[in-house]
Structure formats: structure tokens, C-alpha cells
PDB file of C-alpha atoms in Angstrom:
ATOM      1  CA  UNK A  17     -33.372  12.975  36.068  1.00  0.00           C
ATOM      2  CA  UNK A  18     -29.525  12.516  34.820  1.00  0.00           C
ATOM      3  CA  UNK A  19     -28.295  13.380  38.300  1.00  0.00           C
ATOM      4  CA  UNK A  20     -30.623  11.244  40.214  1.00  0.00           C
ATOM      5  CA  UNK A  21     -29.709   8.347  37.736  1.00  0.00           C
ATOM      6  CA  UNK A  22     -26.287   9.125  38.291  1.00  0.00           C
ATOM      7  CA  UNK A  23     -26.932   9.073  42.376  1.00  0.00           C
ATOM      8  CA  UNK A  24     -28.487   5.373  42.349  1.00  0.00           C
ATOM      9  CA  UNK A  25     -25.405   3.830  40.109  1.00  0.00           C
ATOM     10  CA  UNK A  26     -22.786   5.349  42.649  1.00  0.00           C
ATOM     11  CA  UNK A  27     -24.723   4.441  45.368  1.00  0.00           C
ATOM     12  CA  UNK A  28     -25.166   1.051  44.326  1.00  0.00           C
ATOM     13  CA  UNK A  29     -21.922   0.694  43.251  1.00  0.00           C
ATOM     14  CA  UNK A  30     -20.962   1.924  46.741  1.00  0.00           C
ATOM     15  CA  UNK A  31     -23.251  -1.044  48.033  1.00  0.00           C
ATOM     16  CA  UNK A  32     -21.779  -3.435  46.185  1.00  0.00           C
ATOM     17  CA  UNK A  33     -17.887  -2.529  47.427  1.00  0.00           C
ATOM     18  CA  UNK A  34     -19.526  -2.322  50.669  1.00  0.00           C
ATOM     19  CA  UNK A  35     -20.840  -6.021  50.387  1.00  0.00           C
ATOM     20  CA  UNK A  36     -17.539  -7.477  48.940  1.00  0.00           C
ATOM     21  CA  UNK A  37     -15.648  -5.970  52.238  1.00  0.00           C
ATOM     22  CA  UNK A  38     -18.143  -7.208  54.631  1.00  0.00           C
ATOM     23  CA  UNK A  39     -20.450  -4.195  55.105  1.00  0.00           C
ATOM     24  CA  UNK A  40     -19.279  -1.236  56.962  1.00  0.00           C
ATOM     25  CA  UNK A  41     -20.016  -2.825  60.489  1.00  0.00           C
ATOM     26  CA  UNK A  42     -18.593  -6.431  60.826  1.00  0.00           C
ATOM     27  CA  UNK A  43     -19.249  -7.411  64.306  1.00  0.00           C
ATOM     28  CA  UNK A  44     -17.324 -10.893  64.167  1.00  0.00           C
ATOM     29  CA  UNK A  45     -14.492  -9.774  62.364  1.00  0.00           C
ATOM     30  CA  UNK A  46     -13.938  -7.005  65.041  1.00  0.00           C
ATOM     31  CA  UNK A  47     -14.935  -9.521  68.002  1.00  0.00           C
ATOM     32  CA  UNK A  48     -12.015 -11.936  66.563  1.00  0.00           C
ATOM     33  CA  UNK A  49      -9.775  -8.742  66.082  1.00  0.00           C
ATOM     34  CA  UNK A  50     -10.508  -7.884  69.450  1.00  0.00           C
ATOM     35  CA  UNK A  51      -9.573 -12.108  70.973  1.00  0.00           C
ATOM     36  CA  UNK A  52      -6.611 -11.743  69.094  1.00  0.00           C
ATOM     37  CA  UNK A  53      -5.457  -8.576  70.298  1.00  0.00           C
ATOM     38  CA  UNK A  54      -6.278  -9.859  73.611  1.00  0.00           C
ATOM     39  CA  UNK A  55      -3.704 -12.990  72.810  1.00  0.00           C
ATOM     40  CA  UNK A  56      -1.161 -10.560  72.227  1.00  0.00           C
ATOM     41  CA  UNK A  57      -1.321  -8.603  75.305  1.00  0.00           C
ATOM     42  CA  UNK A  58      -1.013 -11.603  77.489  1.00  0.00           C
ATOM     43  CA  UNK A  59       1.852 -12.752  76.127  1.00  0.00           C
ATOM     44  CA  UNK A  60       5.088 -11.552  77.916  1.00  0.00           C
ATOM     45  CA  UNK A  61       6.859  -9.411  75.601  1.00  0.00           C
ATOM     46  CA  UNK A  62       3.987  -7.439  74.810  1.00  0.00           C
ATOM     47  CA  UNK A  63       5.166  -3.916  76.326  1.00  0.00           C
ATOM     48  CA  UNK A  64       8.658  -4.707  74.758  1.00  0.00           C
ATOM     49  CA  UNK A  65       8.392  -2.198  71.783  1.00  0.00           C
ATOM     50  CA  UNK A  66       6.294   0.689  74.030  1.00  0.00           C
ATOM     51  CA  UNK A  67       5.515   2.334  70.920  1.00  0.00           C
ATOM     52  CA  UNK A  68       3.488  -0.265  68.961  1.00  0.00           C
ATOM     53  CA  UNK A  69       1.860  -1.648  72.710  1.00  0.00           C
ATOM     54  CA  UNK A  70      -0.038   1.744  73.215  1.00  0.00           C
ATOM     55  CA  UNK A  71      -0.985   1.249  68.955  1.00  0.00           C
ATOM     56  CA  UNK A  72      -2.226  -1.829  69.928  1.00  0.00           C
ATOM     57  CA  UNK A  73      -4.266  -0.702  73.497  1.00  0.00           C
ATOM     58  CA  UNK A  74      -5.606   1.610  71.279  1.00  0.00           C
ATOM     59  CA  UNK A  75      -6.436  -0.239  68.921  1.00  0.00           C
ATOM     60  CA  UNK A  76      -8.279  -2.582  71.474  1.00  0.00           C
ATOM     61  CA  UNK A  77     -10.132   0.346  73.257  1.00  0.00           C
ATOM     62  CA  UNK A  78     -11.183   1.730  69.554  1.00  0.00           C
ATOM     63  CA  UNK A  79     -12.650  -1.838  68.857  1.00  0.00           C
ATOM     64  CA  UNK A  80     -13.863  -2.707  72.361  1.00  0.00           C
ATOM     65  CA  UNK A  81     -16.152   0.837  72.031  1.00  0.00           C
ATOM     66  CA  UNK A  82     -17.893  -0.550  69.021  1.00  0.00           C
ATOM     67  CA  UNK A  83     -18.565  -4.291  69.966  1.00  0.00           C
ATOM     68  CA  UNK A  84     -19.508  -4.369  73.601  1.00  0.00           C
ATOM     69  CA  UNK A  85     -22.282  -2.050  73.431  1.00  0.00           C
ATOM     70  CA  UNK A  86     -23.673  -5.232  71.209  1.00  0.00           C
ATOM     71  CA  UNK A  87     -23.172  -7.900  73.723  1.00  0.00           C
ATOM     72  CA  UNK A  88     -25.255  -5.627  76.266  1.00  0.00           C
ATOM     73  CA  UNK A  89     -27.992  -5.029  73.934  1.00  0.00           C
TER      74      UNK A  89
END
């Protein structure tokens, strides 16, 4: 019984940090990550640092795998 108590307070302590952070899936944080990653690209400077433009693509192609399957659902 001491272990299973002790599995519902970390698990509900895990809820709660979960909660304060937004949950583990924020859709509209990640959709506005994803516009304003889409601002930078455009602008034209973008592939001036080659190193932190294929961060960012990546970044983009990490988020854009998450979200879009939710605009086709």
C-alpha cells in the first residue's frame, strides 16, 4: 500500500508540473512557434548564419510533424 501511495503523489505531482507548463501537448503554442518560425524564414537574411538556418528548418519540420496531422483530423 506504501508504494502505491507513493505512485499517486508523484504522479500527481507530475500532473500538476504538467498543468503549470501547459500539458505535454500544446497545440497553439506550437502552431504560433511554427508562424513565427515561418516569419523568420521569409525574411532575407535567414540562410546568413547556415548553421542556425538548418536548427531552425529543423526545428520547423519537428513542429510541423506534430501539428498538421491536427488540422487534417
Amino acid at each position: 500500500n506504501e508504494e502505491v501511495f507513493a505512485l499517486k503523489a508523484t504522479l500527481q505531482d507530475l500532473k500538476d508540473k504538467l498543468q503549470e507548463k501547459g500539458g505535454i501537448f500544446d497545440l497553439a503554442s506550437q502552431e504560433q512557434e511554427v508562424e513565427a518560425i515561418n516569419r523568420k524564414m521569409a525574411a532575407a537574411d535567414f540562410w546568413d548564419c547556415q548553421s542556425e538556418a538548418q536548427t531552425t528548418v529543423e526545428r520547423l519540420k519537428i513542429l510541423k510533424k506534430v501539428v498538421e496531422p491536427w488540422h487534417h483530423a
